[in-house]
PDB file of C-alpha atoms and ligand atoms in Angstrom:
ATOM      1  CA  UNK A   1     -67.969 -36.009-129.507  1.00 55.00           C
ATOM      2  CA  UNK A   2     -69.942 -34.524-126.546  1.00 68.00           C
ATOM      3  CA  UNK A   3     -73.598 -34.886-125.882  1.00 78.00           C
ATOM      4  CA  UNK A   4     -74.387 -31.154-125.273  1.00 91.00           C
ATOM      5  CA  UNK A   5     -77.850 -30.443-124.270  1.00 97.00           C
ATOM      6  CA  UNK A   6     -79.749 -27.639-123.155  1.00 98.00           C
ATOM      7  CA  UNK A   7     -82.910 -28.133-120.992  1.00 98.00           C
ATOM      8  CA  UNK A   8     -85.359 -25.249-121.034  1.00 98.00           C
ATOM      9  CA  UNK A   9     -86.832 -25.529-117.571  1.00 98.00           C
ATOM     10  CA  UNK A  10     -90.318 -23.851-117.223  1.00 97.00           C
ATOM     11  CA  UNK A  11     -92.840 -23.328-114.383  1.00 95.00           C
ATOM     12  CA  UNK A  12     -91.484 -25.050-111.439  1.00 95.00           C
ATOM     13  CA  UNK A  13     -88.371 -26.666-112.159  1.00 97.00           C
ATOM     14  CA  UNK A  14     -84.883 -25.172-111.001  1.00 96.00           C
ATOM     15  CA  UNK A  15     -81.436 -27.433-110.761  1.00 97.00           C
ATOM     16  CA  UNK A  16     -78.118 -26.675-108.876  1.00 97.00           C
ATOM     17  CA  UNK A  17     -75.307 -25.706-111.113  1.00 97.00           C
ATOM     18  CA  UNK A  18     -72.924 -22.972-111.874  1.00 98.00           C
ATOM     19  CA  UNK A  19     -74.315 -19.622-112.633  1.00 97.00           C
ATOM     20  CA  UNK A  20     -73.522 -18.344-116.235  1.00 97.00           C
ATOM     21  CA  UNK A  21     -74.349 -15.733-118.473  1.00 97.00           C
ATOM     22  CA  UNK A  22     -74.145 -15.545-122.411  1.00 98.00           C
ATOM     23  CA  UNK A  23     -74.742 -12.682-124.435  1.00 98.00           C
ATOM     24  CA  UNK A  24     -76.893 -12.686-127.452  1.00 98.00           C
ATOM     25  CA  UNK A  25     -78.004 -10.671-130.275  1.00 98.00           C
ATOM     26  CA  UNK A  26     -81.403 -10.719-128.389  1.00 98.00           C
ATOM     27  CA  UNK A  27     -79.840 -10.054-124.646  1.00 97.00           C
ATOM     28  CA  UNK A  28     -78.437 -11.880-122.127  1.00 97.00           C
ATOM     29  CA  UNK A  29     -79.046 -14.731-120.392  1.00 97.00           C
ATOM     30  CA  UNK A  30     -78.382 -16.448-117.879  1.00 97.00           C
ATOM     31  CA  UNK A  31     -78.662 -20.228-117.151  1.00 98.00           C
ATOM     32  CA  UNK A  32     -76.768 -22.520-115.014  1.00 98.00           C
ATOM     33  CA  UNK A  33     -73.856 -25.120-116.161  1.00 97.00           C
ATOM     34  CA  UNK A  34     -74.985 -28.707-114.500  1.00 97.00           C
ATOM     35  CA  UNK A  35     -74.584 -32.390-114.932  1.00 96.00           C
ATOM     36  CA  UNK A  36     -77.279 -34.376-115.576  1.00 96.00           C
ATOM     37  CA  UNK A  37     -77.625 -37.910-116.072  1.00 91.00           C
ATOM     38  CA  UNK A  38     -74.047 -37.833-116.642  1.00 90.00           C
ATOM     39  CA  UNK A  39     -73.890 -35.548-119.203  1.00 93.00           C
ATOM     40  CA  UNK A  40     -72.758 -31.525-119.205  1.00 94.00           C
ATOM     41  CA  UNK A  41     -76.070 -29.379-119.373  1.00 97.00           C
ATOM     42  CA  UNK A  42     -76.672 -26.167-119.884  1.00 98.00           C
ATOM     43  CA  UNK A  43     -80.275 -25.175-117.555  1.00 98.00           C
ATOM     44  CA  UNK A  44     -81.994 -22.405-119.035  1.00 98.00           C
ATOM     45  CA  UNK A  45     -84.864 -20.871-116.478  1.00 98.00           C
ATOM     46  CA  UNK A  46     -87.538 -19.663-119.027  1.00 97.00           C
ATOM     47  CA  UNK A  47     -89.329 -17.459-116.985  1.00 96.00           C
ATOM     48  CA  UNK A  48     -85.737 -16.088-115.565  1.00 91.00           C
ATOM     49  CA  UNK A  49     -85.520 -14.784-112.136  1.00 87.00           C
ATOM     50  CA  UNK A  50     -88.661 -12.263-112.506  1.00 87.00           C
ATOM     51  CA  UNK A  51     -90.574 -15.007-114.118  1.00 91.00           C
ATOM     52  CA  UNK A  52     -92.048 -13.492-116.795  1.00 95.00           C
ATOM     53  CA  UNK A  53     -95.220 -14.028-117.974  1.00 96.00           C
ATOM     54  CA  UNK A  54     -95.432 -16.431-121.369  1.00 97.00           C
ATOM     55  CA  UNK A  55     -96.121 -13.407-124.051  1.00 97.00           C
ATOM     56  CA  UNK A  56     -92.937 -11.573-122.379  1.00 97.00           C
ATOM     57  CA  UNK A  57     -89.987 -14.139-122.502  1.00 98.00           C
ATOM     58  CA  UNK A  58     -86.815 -14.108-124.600  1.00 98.00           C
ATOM     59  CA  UNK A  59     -87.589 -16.932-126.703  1.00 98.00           C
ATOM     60  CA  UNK A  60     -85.553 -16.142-129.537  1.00 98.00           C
ATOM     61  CA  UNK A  61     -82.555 -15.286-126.803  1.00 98.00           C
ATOM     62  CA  UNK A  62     -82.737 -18.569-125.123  1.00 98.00           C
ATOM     63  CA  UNK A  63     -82.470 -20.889-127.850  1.00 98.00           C
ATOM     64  CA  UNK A  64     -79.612 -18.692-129.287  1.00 98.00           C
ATOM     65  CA  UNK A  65     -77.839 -19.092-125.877  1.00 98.00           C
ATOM     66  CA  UNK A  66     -78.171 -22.442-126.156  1.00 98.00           C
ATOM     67  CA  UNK A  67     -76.612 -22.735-129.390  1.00 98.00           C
ATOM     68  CA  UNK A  68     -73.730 -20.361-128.586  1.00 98.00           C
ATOM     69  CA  UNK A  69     -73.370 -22.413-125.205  1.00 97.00           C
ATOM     70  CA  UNK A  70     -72.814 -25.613-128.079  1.00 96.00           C
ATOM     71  CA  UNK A  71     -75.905 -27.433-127.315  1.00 97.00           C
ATOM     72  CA  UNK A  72     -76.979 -29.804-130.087  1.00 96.00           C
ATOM     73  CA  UNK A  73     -80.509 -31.064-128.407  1.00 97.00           C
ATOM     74  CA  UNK A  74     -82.854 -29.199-126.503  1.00 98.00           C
ATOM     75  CA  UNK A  75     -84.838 -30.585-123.470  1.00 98.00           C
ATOM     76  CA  UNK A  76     -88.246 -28.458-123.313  1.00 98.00           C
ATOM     77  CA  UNK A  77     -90.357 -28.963-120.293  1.00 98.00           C
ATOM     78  CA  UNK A  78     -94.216 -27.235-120.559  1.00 98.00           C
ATOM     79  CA  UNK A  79     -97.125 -27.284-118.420  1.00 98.00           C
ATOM     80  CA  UNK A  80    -100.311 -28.081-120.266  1.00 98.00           C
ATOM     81  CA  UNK A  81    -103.676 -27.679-119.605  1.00 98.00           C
ATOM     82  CA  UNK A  82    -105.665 -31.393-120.690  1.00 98.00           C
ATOM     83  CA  UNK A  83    -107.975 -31.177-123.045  1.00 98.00           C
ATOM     84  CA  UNK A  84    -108.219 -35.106-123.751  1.00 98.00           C
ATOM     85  CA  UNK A  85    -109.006 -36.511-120.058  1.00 97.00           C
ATOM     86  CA  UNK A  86    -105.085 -37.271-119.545  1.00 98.00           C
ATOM     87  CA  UNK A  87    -104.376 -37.972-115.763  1.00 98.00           C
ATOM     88  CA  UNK A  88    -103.158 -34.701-113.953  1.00 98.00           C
ATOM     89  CA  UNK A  89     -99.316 -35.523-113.128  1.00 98.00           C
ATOM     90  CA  UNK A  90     -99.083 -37.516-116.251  1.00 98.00           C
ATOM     91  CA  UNK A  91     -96.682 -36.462-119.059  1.00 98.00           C
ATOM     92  CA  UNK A  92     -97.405 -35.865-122.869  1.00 98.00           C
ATOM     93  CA  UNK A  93     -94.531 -35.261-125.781  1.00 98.00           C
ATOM     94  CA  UNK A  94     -96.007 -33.723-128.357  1.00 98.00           C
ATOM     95  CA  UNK A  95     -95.932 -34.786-131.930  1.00 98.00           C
ATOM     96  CA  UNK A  96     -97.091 -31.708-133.573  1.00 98.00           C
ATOM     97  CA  UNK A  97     -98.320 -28.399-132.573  1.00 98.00           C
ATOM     98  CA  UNK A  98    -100.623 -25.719-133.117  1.00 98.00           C
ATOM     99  CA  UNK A  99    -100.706 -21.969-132.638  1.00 98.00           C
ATOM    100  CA  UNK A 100    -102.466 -19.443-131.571  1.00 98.00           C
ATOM    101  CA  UNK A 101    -100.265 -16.829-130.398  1.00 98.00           C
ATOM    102  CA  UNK A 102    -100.173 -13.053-131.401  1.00 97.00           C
ATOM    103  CA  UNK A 103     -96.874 -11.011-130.262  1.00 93.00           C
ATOM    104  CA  UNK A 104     -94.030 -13.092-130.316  1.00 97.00           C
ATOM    105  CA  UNK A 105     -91.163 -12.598-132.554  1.00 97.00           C
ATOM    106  CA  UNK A 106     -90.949 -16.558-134.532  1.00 97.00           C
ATOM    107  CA  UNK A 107     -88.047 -16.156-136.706  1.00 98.00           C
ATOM    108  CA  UNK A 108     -83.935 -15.473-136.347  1.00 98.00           C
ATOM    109  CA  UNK A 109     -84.508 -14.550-140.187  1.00 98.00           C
ATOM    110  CA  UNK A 110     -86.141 -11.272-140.815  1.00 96.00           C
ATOM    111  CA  UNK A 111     -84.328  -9.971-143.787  1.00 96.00           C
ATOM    112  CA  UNK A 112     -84.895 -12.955-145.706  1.00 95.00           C
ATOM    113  CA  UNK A 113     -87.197 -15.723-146.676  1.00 97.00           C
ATOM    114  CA  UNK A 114     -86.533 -18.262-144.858  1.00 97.00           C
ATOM    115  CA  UNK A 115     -89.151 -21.510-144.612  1.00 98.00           C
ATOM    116  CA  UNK A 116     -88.075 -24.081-142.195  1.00 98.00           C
ATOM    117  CA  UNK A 117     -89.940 -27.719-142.975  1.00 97.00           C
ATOM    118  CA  UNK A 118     -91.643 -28.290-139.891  1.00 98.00           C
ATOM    119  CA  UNK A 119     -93.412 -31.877-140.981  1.00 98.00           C
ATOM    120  CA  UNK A 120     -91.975 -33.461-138.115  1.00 98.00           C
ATOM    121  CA  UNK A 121     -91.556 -30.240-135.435  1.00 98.00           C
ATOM    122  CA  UNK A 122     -90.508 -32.165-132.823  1.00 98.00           C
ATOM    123  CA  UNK A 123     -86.876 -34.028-133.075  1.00 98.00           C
ATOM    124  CA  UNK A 124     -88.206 -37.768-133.689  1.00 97.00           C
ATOM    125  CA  UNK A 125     -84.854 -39.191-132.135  1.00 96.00           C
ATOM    126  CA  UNK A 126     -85.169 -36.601-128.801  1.00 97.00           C
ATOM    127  CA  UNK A 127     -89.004 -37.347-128.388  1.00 98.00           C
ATOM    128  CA  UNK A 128     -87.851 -41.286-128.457  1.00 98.00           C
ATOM    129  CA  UNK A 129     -85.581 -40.591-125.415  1.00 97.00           C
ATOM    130  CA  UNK A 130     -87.964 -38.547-123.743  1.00 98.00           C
ATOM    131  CA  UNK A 131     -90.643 -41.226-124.156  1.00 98.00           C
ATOM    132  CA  UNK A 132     -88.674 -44.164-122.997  1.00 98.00           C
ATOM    133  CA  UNK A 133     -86.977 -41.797-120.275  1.00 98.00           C
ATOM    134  CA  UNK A 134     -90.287 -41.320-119.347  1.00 98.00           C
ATOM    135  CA  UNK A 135     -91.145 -44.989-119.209  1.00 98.00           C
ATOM    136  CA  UNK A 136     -87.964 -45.702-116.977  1.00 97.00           C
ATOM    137  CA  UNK A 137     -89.338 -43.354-114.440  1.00 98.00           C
ATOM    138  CA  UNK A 138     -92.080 -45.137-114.386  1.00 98.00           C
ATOM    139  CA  UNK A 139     -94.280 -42.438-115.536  1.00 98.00           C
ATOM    140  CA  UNK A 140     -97.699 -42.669-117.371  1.00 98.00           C
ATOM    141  CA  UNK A 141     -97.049 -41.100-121.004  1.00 98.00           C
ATOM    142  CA  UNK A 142     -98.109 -40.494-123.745  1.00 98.00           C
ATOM    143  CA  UNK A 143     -98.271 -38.647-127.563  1.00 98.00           C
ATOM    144  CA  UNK A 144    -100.570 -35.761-128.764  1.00 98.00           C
ATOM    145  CA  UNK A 145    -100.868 -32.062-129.864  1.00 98.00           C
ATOM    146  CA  UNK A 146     -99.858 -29.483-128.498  1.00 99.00           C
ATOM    147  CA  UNK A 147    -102.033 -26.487-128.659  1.00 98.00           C
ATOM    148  CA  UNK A 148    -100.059 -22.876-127.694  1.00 98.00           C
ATOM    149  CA  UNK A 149    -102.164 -19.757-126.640  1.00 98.00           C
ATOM    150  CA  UNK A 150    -101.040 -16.022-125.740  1.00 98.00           C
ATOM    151  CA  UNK A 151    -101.892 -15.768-122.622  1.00 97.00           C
ATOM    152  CA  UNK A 152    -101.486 -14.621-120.155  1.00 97.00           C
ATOM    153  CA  UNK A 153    -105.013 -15.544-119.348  1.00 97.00           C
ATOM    154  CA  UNK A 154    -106.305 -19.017-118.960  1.00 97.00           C
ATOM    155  CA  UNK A 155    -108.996 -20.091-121.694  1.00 97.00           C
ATOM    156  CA  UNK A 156    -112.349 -19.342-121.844  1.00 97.00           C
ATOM    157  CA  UNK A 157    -114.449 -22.885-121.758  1.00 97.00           C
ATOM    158  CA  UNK A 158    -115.912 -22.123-125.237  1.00 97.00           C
ATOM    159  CA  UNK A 159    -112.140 -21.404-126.555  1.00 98.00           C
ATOM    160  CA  UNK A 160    -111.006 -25.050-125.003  1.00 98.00           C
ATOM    161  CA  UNK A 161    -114.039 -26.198-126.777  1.00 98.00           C
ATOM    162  CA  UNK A 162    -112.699 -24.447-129.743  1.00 98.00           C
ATOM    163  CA  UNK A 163    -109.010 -26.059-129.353  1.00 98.00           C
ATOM    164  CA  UNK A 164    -109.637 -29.099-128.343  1.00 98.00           C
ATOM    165  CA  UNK A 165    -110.596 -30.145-132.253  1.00 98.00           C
ATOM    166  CA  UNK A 166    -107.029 -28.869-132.816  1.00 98.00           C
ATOM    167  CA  UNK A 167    -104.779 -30.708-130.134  1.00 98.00           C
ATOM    168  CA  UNK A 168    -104.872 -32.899-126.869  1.00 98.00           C
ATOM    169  CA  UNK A 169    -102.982 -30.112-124.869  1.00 98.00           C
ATOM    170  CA  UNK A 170    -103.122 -26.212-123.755  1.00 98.00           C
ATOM    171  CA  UNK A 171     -99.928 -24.443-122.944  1.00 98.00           C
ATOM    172  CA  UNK A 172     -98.771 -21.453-123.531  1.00 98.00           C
ATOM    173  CA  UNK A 173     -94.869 -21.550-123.635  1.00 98.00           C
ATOM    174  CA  UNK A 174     -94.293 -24.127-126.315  1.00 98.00           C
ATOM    175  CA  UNK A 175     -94.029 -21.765-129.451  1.00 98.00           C
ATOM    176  CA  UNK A 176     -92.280 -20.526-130.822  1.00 98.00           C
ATOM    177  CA  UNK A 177     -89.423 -22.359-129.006  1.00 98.00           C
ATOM    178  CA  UNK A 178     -90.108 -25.256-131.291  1.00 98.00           C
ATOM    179  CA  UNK A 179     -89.821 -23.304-134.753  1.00 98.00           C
ATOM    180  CA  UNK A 180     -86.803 -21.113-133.599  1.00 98.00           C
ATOM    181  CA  UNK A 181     -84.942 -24.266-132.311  1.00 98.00           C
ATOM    182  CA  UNK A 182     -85.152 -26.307-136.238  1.00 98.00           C
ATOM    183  CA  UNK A 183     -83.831 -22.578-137.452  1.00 98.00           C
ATOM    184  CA  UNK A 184     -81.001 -23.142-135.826  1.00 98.00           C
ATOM    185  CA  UNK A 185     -80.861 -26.541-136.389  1.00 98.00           C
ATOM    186  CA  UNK A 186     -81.224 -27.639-133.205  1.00 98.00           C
ATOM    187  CA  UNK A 187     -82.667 -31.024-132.046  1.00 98.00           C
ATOM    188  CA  UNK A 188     -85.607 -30.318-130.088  1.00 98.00           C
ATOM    189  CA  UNK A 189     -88.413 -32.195-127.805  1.00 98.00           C
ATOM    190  CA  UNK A 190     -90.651 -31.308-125.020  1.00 98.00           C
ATOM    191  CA  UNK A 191     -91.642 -32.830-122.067  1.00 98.00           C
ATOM    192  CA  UNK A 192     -94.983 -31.780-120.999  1.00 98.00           C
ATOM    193  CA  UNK A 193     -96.638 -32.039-117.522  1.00 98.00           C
ATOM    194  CA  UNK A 194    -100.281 -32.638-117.501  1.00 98.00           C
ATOM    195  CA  UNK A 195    -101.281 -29.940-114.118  1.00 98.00           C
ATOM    196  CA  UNK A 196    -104.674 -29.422-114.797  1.00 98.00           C
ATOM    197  CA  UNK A 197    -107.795 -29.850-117.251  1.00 98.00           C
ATOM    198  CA  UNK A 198    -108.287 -27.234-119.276  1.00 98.00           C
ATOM    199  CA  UNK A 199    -111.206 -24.678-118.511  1.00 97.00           C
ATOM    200  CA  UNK A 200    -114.717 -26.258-119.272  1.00 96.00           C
ATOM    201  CA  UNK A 201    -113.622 -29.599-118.741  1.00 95.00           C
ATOM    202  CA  UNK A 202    -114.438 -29.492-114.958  1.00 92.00           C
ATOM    203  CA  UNK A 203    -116.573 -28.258-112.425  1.00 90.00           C
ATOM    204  CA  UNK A 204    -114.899 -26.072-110.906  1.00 92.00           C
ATOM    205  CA  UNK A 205    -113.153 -22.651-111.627  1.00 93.00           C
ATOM    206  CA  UNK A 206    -109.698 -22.687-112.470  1.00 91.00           C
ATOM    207  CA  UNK A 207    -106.987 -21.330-109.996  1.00 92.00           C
ATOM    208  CA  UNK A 208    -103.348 -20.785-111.510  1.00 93.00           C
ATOM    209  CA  UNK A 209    -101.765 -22.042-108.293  1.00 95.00           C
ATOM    210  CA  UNK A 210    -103.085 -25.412-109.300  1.00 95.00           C
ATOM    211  CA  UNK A 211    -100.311 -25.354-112.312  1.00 96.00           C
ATOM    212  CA  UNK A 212     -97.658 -24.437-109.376  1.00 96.00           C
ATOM    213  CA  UNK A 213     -99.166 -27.035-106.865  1.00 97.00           C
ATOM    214  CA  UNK A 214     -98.820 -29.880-109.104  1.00 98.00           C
ATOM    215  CA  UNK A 215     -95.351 -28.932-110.753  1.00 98.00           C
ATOM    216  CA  UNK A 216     -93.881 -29.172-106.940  1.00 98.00           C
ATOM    217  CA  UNK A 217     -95.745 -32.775-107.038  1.00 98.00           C
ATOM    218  CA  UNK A 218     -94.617 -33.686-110.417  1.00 98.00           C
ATOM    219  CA  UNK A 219     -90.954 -32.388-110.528  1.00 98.00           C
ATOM    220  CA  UNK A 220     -88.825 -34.972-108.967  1.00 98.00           C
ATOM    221  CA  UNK A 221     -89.991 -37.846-111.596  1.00 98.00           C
ATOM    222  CA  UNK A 222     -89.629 -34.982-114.349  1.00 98.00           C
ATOM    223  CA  UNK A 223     -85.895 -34.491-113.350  1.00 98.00           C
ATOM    224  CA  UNK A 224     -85.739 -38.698-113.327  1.00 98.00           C
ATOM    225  CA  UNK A 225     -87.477 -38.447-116.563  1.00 98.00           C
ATOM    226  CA  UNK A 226     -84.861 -35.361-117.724  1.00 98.00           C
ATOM    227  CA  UNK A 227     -81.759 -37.656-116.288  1.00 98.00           C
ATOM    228  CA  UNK A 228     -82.879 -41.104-117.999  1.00 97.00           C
ATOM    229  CA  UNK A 229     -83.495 -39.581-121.391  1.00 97.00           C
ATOM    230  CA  UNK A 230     -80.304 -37.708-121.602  1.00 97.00           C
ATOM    231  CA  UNK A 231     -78.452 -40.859-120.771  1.00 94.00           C
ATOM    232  CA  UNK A 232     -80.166 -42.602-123.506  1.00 93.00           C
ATOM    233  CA  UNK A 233     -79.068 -39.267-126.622  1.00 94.00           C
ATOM    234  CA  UNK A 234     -77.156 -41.116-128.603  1.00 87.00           C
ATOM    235  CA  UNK A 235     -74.124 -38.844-129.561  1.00 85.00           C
ATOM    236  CA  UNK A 236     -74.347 -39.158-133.183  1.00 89.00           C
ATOM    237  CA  UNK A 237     -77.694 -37.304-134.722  1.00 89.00           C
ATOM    238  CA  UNK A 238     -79.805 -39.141-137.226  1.00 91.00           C
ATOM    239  CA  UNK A 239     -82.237 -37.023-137.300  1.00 93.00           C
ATOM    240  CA  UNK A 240     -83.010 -34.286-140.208  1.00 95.00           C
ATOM    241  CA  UNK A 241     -82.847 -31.252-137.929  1.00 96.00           C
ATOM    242  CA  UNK A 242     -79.076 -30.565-137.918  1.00 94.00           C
ATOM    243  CA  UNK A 243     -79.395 -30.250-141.811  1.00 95.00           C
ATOM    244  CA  UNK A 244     -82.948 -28.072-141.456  1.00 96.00           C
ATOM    245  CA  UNK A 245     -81.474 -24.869-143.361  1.00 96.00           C
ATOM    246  CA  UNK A 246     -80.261 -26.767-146.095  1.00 95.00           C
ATOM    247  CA  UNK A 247     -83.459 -26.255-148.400  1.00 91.00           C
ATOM    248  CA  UNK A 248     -84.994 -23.591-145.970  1.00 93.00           C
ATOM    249  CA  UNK A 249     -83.512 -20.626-148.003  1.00 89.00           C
ATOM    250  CA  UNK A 250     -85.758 -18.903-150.994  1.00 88.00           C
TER     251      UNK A 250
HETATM  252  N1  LIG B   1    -103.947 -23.486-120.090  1.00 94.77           N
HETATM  253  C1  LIG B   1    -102.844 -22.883-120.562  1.00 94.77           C
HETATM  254  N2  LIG B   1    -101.630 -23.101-120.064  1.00 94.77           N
HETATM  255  C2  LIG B   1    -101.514 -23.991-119.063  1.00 94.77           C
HETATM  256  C3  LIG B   1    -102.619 -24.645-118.532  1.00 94.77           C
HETATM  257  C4  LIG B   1    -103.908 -24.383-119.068  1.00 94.77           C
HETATM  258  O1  LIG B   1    -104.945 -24.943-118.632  1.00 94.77           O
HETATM  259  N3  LIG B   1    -102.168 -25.457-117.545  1.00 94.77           N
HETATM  260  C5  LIG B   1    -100.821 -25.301-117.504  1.00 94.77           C
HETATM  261  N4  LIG B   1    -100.411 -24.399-118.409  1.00 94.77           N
END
């Protein structure tokens, strides 16, 4: 059995690897074929080559790629916003999530009722790799909430105030990757990289190039991070996520 995975690579985060392009029911896209920490990956840019803004992207056409591709886990990395004091440049794999978006399509299954448990939304044996990937690296880490807005707009301070009783971070690409990824039974977990505090929970304005500054700081101990946690999948999946359909279905 192979380990295939699929890292979704957000803001800031490009590999070498051989261009490829996979057609979905959605549209194409069109990733690159890699190795990484010894292991056949499948890089998926989020933003693709126009980066488009966080309301615009494919969602529902990525993770499908992935799966056609034959990726069992997905890698997921996210900027975030602190709204809990983290260290900017530290990392955060989120337990659990929260929503507040408003025009994305969430579901492969519109024709028919389909309910996806999402007790444990992240894949507990992926978030484990992450985690100790992450400790490996020698990275500061740690567990929380993530909290996903629209966008494309950074928060208001009195909406952080608002979200911060709901998570410990503020991004804006993690849903509904995480929902459409246990439809299709995928194993998923996201890395997230702490570039900022949120609005409000500074003194200063907020400047988007701050997300971008930091990412080119923080990216060569998130590939380490990527490489050390892939070598640590274990092939087999223990997890409940490749059997998530089986009681989904009304
Ligand atoms: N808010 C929303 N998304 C983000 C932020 C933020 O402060 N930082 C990085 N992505």
């Amino acid at each position: 059995m192979e380990k295939k995975i699929a890292v979704i690579g957000g803001t800031g985060i490009d590999v070498e690897g051989e261009a490829v392009s996979i057609d979905t029911p959605y549209g194409r896209v069109e990733p690159k074929a890699t190795k990484l920490g010894g292991e056949e990956v499948l890089f998926i840019p989020r933003h693709g080559e126009d980066h488009l803004p966080p309301h615009r992207v494919n969602y529902r056409a990525l993770l499908w790629a992935a799966k056609k591709w034959g990726a069992v886990r997905v890698v997921s990395t996210n900027t975030v916003g602190t709204m809990s004091w983290h260290t900017v440049g530290s990392f955060v794999v989120p337990d659990d999530f929260v929503e507040f978006t408003k025009s994305r399509p969430q579901t492969f299954f519109e024709e028919v009722a389909v309910h996806v448990d999402l007790t444990s939304p992240y894949c507990p044996e992926t978030r484990r790799a992450l985690i100790e990937g992450a400790k490996v690296a020698g990275a500061e880490v740690h567990q929380g909430v993530y909290v996903c807005t629209e966008g494309p707009h950074l928060e208001s301070p009195a909406q952080i105030k608002m979200l911060r009783r709901f998570g410990d971070v503020v991004g804006m690409t993690g849903y509904p990757e995480v929902a459409l990824a246990r439809e299709l039974e995928l194993c998923y977990a996201s890395i997230c990289i702490v570039t900022n505090p949120a609005a409000g929970m500074r003194k200063d304005a907020m400047a988007a190039t701050e997300i971008v500054d930091q990412m080119a700081k923080s990216v060569d101990i998130l590939l380490e991070i990527i490489k050390a946690a892939i070598s640590r999948m274990a092939e087999e999946r223990r997890c409940r996520c490749s059997s998530a359909l089986a009681e989904a279905k009304l």
